[in-house]
mmCIF file of C-alpha atoms in Angstrom:
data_model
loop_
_atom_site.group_PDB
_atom_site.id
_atom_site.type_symbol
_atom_site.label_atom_id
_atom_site.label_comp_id
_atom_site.label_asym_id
_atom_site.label_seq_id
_atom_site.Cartn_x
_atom_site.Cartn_y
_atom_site.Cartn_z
ATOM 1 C CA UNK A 1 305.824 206.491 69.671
ATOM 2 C CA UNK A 2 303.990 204.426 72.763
ATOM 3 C CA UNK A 3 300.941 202.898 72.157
ATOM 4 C CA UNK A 4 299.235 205.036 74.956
ATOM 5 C CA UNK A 5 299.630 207.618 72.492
ATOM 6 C CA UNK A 6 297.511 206.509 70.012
ATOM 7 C CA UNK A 7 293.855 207.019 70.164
ATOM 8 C CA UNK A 8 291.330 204.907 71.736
ATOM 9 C CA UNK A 9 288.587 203.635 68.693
ATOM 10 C CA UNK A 10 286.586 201.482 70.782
ATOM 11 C CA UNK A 11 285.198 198.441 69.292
ATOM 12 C CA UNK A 12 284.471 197.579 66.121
ATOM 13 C CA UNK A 13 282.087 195.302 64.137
ATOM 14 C CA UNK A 14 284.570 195.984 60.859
ATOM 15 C CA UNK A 15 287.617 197.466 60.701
ATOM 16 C CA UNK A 16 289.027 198.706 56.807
ATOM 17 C CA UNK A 17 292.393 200.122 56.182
ATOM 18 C CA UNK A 18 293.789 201.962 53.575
ATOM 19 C CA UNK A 19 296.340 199.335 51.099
ATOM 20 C CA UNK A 20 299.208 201.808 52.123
ATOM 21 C CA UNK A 21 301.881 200.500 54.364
ATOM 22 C CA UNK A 22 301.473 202.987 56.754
ATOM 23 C CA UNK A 23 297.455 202.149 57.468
ATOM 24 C CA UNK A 24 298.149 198.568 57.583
ATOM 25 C CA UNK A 25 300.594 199.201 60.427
ATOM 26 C CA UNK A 26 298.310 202.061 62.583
ATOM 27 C CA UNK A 27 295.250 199.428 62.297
ATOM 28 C CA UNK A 28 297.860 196.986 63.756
ATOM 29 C CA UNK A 29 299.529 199.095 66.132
ATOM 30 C CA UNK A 30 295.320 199.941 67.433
ATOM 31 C CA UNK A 31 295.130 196.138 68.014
ATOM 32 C CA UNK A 32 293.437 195.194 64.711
ATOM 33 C CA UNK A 33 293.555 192.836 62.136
ATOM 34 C CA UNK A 34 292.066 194.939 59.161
ATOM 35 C CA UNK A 35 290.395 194.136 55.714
ATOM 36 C CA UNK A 36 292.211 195.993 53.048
ATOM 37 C CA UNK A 37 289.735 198.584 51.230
ATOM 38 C CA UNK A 38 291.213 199.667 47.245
ATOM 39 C CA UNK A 39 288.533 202.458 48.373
ATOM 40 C CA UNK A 40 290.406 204.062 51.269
ATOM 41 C CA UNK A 41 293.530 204.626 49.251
ATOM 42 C CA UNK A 42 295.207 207.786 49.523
ATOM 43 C CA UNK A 43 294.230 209.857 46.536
ATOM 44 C CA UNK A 44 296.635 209.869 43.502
ATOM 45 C CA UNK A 45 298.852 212.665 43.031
ATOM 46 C CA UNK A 46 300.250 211.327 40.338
ATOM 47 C CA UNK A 47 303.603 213.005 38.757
ATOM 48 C CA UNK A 48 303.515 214.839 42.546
ATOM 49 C CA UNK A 49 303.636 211.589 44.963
ATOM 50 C CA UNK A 50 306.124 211.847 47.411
ATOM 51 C CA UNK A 51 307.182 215.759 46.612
ATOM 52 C CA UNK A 52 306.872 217.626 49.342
ATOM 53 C CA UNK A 53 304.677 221.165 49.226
ATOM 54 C CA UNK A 54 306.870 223.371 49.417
ATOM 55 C CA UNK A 55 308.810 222.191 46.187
ATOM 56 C CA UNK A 56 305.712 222.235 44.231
ATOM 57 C CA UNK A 57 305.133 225.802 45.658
ATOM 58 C CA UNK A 58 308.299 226.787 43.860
ATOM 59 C CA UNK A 59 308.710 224.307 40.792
ATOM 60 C CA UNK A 60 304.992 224.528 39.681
ATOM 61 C CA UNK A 61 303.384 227.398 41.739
ATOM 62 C CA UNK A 62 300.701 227.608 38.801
ATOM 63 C CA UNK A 63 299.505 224.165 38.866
ATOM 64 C CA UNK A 64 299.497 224.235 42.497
ATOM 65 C CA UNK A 65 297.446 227.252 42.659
ATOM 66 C CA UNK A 66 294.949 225.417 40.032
ATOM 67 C CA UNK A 67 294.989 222.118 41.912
ATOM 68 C CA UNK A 68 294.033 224.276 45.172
ATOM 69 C CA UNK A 69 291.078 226.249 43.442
ATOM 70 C CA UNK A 70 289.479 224.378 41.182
ATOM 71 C CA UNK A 71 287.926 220.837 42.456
ATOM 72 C CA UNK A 72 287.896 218.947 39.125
ATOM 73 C CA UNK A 73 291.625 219.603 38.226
ATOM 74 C CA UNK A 74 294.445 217.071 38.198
ATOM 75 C CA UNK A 75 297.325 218.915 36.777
ATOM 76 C CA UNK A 76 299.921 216.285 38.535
ATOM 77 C CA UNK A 77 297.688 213.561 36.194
ATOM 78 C CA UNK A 78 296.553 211.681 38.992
ATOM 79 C CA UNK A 79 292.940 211.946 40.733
ATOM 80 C CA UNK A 80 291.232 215.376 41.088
ATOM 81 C CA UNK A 81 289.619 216.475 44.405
ATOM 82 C CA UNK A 82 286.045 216.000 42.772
ATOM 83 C CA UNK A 83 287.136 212.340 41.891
ATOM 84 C CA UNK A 84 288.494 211.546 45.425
ATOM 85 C CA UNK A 85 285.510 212.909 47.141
ATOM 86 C CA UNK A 86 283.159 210.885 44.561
ATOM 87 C CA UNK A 87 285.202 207.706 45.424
ATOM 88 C CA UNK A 88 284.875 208.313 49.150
ATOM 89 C CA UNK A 89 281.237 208.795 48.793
ATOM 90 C CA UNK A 90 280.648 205.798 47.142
ATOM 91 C CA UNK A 91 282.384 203.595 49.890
ATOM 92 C CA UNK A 92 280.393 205.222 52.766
ATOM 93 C CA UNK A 93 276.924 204.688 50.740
ATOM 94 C CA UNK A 94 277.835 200.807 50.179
ATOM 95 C CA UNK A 95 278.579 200.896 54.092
ATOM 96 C CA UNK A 96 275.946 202.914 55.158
ATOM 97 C CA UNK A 97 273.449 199.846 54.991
ATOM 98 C CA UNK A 98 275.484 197.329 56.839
ATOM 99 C CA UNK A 99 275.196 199.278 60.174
ATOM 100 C CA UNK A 100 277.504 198.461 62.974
ATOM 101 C CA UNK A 101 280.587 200.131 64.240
ATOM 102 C CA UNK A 102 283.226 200.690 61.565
ATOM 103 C CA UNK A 103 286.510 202.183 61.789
ATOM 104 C CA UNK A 104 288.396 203.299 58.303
ATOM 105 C CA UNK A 105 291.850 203.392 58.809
ATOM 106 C CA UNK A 106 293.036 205.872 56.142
ATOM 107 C CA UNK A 107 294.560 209.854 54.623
ATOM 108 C CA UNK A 108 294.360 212.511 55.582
ATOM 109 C CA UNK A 109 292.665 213.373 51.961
ATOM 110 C CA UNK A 110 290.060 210.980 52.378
ATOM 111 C CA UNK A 111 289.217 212.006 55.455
ATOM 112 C CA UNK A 112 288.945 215.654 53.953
ATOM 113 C CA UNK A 113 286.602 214.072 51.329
ATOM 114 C CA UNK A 114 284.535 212.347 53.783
ATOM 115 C CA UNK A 115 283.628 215.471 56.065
ATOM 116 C CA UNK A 116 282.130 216.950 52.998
ATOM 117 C CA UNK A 117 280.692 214.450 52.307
ATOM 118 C CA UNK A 118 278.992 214.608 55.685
ATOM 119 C CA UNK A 119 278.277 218.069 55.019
ATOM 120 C CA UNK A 120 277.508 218.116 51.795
ATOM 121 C CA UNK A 121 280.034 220.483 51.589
ATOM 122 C CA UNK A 122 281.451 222.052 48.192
ATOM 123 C CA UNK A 123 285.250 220.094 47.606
ATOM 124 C CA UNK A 124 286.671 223.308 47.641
ATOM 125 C CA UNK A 125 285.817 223.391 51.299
ATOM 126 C CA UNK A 126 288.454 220.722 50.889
ATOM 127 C CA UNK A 127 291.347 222.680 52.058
ATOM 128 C CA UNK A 128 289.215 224.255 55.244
ATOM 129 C CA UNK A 129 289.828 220.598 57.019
ATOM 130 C CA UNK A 130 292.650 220.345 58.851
ATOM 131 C CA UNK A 131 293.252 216.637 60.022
ATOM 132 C CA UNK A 132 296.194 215.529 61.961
ATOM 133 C CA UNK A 133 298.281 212.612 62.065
ATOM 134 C CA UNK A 134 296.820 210.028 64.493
ATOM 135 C CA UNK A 135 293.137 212.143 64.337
ATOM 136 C CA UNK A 136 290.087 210.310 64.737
ATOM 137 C CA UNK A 137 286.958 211.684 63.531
ATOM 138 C CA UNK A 138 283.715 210.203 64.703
ATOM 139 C CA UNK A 139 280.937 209.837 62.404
ATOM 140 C CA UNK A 140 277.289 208.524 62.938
ATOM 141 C CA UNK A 141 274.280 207.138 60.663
ATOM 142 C CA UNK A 142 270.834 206.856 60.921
ATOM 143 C CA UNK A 143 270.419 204.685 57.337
ATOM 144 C CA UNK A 144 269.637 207.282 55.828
ATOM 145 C CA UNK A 145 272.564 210.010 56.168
ATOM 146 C CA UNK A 146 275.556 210.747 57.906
ATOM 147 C CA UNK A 147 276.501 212.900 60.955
ATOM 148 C CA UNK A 148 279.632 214.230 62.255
ATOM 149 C CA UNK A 149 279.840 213.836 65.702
ATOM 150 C CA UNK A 150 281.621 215.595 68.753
#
């Protein structure tokens, strides 16, 4: 992939990144040197990490179905949906005060969790987000709450 195909984020009074290998390298690859956030971690998907959907379709279609429906399971025993989004939630209120232009380089999933956040949307909107690889979502603050913006 060129660079000119990433996106453009603009500057940035701090820039976080997900501990993930991957994150580390996109901040890079954007042109910065990131501070490491424990918070932006992908979620945990436990037993599941690494399997792809499909196999988990067919190998556990009932835990699946559960982990898709209901926002405080965690039948892989890793983090539920409710956990992730609480975690996510807690890292934007701790920003939220410092003001300035952040970027979060990070999941997909935490992204997810995020938006509802901005919402206050229910997690099992969760699964209503589609996010791809290389997306940037913008969001604003006044101090007082967040805004998605377009």
């Amino acid at each position: 992939m060129s660079d000119a195909a990433l996106p453009a984020p603009g500057r940035a009074d701090r820039v976080f990144a997900s501990p993930a290998l991957r994150a580390r390298q996109t901040a890079e690859m954007l042109g910065f040197d990131a501070t490491l956030a424990p918070s932006l971690r992908d979620c945990d998907y436990g037993r599941w990490t690494g399997k792809p959907l499909m196999s988990l379709h067919s190998e556990e279609p009932e835990n699946l179905a559960l982990w898709m429906t209901d926002p405080e399971a965690a039948p892989h025993e890793g983090e539920s949906l409710q956990q992730l989004c609480k975690r996510i939630s807690g890292w934007m209120n701790e920003e939220m005060p410092l003001g300035g232009h952040v970027v979060a380089v990070t999941h997909a999933a935490v992204i997810r969790a995020a938006i509802l956040d901005v919402l206050k949307a229910p997690p099992a909107s969760f699964w209503t987000i589609d996010v791809q690889p290389l997306g940037m979502v913008r969001m604003t603050h006044d101090g007082r709450r967040w805004s998605l913006r377009f």
